[in-house]
Short mmCIF file of C-alpha atoms and ligand atoms in Angstrom, two decimals:
data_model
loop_
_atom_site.label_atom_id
_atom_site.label_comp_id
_atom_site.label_asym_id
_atom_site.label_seq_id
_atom_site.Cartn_x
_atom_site.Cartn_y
_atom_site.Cartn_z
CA UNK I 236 -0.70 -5.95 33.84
CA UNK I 237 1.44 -3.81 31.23
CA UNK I 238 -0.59 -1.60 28.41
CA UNK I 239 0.77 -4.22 25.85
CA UNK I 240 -0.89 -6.83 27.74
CA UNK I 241 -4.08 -5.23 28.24
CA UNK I 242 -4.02 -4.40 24.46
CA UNK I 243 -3.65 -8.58 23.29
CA UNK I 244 -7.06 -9.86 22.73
CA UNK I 245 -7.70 -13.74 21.33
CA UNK I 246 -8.70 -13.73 17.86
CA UNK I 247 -8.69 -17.08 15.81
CA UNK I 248 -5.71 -18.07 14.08
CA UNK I 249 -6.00 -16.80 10.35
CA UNK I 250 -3.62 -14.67 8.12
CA UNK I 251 -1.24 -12.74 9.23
CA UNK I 252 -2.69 -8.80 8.43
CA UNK I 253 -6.25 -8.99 9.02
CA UNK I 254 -8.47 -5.36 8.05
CA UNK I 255 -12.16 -5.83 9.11
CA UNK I 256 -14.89 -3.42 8.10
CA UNK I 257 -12.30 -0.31 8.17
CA UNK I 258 -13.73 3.49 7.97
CA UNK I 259 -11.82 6.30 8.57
CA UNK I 260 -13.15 9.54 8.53
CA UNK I 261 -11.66 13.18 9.33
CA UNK I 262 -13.24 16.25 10.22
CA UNK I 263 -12.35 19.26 8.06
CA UNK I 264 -14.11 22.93 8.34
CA UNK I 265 -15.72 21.78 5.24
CA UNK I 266 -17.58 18.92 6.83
CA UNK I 267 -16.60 14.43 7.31
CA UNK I 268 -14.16 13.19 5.08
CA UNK I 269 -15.17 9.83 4.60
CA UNK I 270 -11.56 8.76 3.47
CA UNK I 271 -11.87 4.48 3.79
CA UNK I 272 -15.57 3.04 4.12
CA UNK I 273 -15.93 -0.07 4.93
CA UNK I 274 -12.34 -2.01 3.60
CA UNK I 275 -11.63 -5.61 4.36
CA UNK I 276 -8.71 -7.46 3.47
CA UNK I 277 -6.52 -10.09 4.55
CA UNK I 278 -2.17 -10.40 4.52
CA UNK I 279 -0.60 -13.27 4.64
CA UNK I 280 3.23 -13.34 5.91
CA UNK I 281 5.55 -13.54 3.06
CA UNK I 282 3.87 -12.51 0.85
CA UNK I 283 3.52 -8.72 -0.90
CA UNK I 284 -0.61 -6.78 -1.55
CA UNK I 285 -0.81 -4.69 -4.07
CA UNK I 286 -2.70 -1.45 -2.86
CA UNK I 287 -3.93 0.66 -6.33
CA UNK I 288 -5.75 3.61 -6.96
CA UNK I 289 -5.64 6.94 -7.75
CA UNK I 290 -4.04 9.49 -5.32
CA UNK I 291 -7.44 9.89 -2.44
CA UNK I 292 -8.69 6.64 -3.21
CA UNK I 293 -7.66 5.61 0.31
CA UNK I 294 -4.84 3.34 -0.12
CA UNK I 295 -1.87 5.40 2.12
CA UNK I 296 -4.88 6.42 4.90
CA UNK I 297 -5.65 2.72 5.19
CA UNK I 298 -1.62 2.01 5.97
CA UNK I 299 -1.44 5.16 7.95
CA UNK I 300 -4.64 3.58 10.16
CA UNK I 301 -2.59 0.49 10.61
CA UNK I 302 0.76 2.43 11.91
CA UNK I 303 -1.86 4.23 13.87
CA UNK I 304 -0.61 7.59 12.75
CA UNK I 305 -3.80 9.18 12.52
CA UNK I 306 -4.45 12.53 14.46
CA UNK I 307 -6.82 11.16 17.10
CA UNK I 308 -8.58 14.56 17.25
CA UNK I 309 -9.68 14.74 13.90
CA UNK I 310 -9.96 10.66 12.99
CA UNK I 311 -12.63 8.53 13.90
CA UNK I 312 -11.90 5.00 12.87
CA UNK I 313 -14.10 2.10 13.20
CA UNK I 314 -13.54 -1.30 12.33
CA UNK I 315 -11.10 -3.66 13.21
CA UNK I 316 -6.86 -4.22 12.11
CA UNK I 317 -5.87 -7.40 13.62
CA UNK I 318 -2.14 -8.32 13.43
CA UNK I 319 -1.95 -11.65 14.31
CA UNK I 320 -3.61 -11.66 17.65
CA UNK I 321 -3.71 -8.31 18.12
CA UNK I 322 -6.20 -5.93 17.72
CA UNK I 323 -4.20 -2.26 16.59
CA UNK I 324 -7.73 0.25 16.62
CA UNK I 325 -8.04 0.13 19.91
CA UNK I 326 -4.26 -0.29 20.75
CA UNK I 327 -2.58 2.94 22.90
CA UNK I 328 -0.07 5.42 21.60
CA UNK I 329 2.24 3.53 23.49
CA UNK I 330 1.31 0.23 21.89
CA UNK I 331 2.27 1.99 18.55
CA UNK I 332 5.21 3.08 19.24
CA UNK I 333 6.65 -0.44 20.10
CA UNK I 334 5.41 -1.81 17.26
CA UNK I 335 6.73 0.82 14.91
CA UNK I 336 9.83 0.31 13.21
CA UNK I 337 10.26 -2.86 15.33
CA UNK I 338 7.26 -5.28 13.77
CA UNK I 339 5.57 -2.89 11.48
CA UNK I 340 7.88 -0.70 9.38
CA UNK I 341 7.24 2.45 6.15
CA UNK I 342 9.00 3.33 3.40
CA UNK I 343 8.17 6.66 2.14
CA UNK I 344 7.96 7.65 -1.48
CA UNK I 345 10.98 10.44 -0.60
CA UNK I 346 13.42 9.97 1.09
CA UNK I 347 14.64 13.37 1.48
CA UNK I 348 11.98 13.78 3.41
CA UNK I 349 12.05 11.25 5.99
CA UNK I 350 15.80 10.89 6.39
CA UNK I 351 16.88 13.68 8.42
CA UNK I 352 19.64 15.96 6.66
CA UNK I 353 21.96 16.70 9.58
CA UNK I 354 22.62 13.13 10.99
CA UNK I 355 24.84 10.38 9.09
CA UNK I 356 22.98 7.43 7.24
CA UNK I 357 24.59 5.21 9.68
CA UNK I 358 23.43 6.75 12.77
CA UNK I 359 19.84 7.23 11.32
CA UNK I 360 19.75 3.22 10.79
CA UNK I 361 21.32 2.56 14.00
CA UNK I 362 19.06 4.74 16.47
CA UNK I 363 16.56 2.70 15.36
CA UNK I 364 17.92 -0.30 16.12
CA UNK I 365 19.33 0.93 19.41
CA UNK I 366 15.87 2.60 20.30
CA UNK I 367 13.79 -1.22 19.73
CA UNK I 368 16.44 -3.52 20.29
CA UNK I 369 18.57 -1.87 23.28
CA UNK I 370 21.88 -2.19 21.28
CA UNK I 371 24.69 -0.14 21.69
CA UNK I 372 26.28 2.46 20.14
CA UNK I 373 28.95 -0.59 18.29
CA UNK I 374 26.60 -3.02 17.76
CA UNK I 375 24.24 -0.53 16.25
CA UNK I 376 26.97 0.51 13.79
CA UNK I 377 27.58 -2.40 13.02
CA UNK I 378 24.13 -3.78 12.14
CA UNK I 379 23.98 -0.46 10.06
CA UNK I 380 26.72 -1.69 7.87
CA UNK I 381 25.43 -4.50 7.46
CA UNK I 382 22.19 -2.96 6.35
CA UNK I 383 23.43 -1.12 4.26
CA UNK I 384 25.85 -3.98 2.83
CA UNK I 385 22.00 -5.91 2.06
CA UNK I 386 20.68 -3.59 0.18
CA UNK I 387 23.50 -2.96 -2.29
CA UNK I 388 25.54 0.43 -1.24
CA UNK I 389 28.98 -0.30 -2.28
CA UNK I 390 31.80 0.25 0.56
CA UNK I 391 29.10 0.21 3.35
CA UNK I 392 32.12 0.47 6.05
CA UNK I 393 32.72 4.18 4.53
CA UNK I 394 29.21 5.00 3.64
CA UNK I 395 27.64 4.54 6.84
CA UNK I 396 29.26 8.18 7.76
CA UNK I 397 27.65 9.79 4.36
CA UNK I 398 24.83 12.31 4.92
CA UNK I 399 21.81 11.51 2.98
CA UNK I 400 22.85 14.87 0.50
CA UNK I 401 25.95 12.51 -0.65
CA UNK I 402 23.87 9.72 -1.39
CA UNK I 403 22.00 9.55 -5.08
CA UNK I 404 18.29 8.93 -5.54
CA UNK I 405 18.31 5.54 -5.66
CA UNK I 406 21.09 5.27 -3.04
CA UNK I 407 18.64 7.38 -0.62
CA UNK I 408 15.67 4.65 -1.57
CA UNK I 409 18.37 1.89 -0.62
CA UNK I 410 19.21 3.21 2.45
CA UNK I 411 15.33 3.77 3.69
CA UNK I 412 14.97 0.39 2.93
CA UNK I 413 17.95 -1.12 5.45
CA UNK I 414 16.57 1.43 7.74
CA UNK I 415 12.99 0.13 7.48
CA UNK I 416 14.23 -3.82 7.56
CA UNK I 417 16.98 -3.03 10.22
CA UNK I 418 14.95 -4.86 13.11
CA UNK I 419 13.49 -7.38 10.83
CA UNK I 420 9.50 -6.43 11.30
CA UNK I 421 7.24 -8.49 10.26
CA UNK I 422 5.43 -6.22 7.81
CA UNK I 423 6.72 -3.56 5.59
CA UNK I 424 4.45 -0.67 4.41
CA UNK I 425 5.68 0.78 1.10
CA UNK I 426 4.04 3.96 0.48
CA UNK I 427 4.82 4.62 -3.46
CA UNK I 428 8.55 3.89 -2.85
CA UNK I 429 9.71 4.20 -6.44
CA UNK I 430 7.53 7.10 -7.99
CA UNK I 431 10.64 9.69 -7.41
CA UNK I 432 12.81 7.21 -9.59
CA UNK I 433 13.78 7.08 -12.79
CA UNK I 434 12.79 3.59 -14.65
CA UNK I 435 16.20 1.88 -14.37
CA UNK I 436 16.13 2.67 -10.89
CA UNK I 437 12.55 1.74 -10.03
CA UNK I 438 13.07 -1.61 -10.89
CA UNK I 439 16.49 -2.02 -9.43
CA UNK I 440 14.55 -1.40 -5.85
CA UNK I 441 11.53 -3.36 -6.91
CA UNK I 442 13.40 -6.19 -7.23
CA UNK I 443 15.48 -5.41 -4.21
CA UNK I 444 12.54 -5.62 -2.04
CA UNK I 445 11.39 -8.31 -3.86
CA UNK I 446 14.92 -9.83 -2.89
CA UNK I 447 14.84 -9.09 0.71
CA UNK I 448 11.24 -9.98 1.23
CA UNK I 449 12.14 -13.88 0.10
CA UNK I 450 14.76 -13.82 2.70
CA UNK I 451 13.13 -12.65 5.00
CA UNK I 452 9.35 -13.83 4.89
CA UNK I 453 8.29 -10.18 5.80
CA UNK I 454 4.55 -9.26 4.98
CA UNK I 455 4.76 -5.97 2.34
CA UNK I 456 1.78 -3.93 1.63
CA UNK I 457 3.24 -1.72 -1.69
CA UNK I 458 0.52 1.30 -2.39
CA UNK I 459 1.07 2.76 -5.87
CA UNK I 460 -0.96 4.99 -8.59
CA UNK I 461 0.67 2.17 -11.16
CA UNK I 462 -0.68 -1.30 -11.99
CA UNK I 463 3.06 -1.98 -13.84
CA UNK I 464 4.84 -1.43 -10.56
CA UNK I 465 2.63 -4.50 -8.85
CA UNK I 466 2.40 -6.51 -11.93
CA UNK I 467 5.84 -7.87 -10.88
CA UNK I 468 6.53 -7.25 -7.26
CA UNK I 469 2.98 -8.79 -5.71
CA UNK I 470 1.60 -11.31 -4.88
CA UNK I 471 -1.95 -10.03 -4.62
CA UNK I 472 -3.77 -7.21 -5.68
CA UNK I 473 -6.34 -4.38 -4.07
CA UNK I 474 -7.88 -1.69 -6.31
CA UNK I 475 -9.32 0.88 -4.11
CA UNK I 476 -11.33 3.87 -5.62
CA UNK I 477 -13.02 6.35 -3.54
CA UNK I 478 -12.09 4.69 -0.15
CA UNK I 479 -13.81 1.57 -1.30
CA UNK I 480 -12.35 -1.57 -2.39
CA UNK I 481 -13.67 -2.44 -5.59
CA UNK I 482 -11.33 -5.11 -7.13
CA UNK I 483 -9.37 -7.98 -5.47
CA UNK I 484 -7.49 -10.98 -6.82
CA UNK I 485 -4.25 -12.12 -7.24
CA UNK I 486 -2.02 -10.58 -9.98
CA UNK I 487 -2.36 -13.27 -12.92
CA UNK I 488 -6.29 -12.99 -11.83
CA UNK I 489 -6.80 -8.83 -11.54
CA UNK I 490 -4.17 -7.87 -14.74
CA UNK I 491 -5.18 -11.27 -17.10
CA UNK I 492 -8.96 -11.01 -16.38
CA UNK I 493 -10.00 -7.76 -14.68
CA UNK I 494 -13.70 -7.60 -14.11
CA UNK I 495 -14.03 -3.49 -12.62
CA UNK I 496 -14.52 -1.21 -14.94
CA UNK I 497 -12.13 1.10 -12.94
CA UNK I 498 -9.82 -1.41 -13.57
CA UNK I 499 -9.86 -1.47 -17.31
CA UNK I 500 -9.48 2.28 -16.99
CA UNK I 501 -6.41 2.12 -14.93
CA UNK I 502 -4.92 -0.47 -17.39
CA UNK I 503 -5.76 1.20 -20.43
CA UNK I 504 -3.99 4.23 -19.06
CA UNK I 505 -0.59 2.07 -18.67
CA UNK I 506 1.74 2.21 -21.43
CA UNK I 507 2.08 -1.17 -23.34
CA UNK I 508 5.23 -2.97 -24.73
CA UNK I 509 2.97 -3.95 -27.57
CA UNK I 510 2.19 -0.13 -28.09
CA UNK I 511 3.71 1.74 -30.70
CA UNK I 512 5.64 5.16 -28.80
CA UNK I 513 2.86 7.74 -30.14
CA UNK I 514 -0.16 5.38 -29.11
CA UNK I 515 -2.04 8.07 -27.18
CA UNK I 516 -2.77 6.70 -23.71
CA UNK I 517 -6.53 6.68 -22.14
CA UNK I 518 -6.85 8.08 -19.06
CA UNK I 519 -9.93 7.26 -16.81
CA UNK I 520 -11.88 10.07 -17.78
CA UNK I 521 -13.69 12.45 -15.41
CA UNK I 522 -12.39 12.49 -11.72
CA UNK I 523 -12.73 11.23 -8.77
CA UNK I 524 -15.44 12.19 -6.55
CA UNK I 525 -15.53 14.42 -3.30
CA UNK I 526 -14.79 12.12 -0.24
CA UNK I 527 -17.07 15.12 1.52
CA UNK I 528 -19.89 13.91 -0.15
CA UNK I 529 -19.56 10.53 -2.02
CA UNK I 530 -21.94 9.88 -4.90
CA UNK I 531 -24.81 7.44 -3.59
CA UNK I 532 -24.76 4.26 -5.25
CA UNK I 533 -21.45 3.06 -6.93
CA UNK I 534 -18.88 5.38 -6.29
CA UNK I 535 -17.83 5.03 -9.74
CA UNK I 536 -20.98 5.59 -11.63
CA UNK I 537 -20.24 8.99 -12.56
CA UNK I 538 -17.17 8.47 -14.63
CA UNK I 539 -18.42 4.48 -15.83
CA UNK I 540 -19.44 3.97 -19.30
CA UNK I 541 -21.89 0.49 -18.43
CA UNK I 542 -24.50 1.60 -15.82
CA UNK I 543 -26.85 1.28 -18.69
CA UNK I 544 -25.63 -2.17 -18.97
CA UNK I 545 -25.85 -2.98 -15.67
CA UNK I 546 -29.20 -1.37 -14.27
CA UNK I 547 -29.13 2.55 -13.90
CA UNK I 548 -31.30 2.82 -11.63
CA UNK I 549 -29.48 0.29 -9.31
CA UNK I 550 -25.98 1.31 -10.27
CA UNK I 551 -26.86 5.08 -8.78
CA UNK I 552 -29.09 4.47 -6.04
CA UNK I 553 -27.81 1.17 -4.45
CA UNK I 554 -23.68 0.09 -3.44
CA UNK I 555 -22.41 -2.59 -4.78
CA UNK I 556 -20.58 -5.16 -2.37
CA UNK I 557 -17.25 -6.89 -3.17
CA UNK I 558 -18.33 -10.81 -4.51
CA UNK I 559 -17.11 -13.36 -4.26
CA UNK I 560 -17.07 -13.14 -0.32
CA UNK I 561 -13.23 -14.86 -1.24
CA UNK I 562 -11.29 -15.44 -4.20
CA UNK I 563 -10.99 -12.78 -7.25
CA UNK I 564 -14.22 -10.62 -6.23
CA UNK I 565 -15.33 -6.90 -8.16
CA UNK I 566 -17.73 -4.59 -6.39
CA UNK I 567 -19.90 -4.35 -10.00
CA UNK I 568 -23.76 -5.13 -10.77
CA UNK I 569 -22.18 -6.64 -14.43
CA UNK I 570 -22.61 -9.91 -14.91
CA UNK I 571 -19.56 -12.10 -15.19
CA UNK I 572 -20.76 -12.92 -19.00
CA UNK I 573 -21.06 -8.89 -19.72
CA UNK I 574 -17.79 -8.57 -17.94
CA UNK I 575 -16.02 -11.27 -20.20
CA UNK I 576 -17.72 -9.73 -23.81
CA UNK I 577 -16.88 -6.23 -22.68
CA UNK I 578 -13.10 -7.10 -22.21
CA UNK I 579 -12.96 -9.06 -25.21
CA UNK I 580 -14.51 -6.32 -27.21
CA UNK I 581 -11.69 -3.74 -25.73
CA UNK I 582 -9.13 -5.96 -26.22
CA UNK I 583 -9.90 -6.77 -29.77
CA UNK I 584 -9.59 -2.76 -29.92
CA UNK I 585 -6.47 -2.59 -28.49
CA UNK I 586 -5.36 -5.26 -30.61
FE1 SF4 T 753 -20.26 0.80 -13.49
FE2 SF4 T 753 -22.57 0.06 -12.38
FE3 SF4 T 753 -20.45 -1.55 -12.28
FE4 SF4 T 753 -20.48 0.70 -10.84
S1 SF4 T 753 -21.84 -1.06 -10.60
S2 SF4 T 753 -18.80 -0.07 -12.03
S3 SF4 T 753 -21.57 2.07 -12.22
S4 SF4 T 753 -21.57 -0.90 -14.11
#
């Protein structure tokens, strides 16, 4: 029996991406990280999630646990990541590799970074394809062009043999995204992919992934700091804060009637069309806490303005659990009818 074969275990049919229970925690000289602590969510194919939260809320450690990129050394993850009907925790470095870049694929935030600066775009698309597809050096030159004719570069027969330092920002972007979609995986992870871009650009890409994804029917899991750059790219929404989930809905449901108060905060921080230019913005004030040594009770408590509201005591002693089990569900001891008046109220404010 191959390694892949040992690694497929029977699960029951259900969505396509499914996270169970997830905790991943490193070990630094300063103690456990406890980085993602007990996350579940679900995928379904075609369609893009939303990851949001502020930079070590979890959201790129939970997609690095599902490329299995972790350090084994220093990671202990628990829980399980089931795509389709197989079960990635537990799956070898082997396993990984396979499924990397062939069903499973990243874009980075910068691509300077992850392109390499002394081969051609062309021959950086096609080694993958030749690596997980056994093409050769033609065909894989050929599928490059095309790649790169999908997502936009003009004269793609003449750009393939471009080094990434002749390509502009958003050209780079582009051609990380034929690389990432050149063996058509099943699910895309895209890890901030527009923060290095300026506006015009941003949603030029958005809506070229947005674009691809329909003809494809690829699964895309988009992690971002910004509530704007899901508003019109997902599908479905996760707000994670402190390794937690604490919102989850779809986008009409999380960005029409949000129900955390962590995600109030991260909308009022968002600039509004309805704003006048020198409307100061409102950040979420205070900070987010040490993953060494989370806060007991609601993560959030320290920085919330409503455990008063809500119970005190219970709001810093006791976690609150995502509810609904399905559906739009907020990790808050609010009730739904202080959740509605308090919105009201701040949007009566903003008004
Ligand atoms: Fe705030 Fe309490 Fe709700 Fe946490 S559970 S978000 S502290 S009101």
């Amino acid at each position: 029996m191959s390694n892949l074969e040992q690694q497929v275990t029977t699960s029951p049919p259900g969505p396509f991406l499914s996270v169970r229970d997830l905790s991943v925690e490193f070990s630094t000289e300063d103690g456990i990280v406890h980085a993602v602590d007990g996350l579940s969510f679900d995928l379904r194919k075609g369609t893009t999630l939303g990851i949001v939260g502020e930079s070590g809320s979890g959201k790129s450690v939970t997609n690095l646990a599902i490329l299995g990129l972790h350090d084994p050394d220093h990671t202990k993850i628990g829980g399980e990541i089931w795509l389709e009907d197989r079960e990635l925790t537990g799956a070898d470095r082997a396993t990984m590799e396979r499924l990397r870049g062939n069903r499973i694929s990243m874009i980075f935030q910068d691509p300077l970074t992850a392109l390499s600066p002394f081969h051609t775009i062309g021959r950086q698309i096609g080694e993958v394809y030749r690596k997980h597809r056994g093409a050769s050096k033609k065909e894989a030159r050929e599928r490059a062009i095309e790649m790169l004719s999908r997502v936009g570069i003009p004269q793609p027969a003449t750009r393939v043999d471009h080094y990434p330092h002749e390509f502009s920002g958003g050209m780079r972007q582009r051609a990380m995204i034929a690389m990432a979609l050149v063996c058509d995986p099943d699910l895309v992870i895209a890890d901030e992919p527009t923060t290095a871009l300026d506006v015009t650009v941003q949603a030029q890409i958005l809506d070229l992934l947005k674009e691809l994804q329909q003809q494809t029917g690829t699964a895309v899991i988009l992690i971002t700091h910004d509530l704007g750059v899901v508003a019109n790219t997902a599908d479905d929404i996760l707000v994670m804060y402190a390794g937690r989930a604490v919102e989850r809905g779809t986008v009409r449901e999380v960005l029409t009637e949000p129900r955390h108060p962590y995600t109030w905060g991260l909308l009022s921080s968002m600039p509004r069309l309805t704003s006048s230019v020198d409307a100061p913005l409102k950040p979420v004030r205070g900070t987010p806490p040490s993953l060494l040594s989370p806060p007991p009770g609601c993560p959030f408590h320290p920085r919330c303005d409503y455990p008063e509201l809500a119970g005190p005591e219970l709001c810093r002693t006791q976690r609150p659990e995502i509810s609904p089990a399905t559906g739009h569900g907020d990790a808050c001891y609010l009730s739904l009818r202080q959740k509605t008046e308090i919105r009201t109220a701040q949007i009566e404010d903003h008004a």
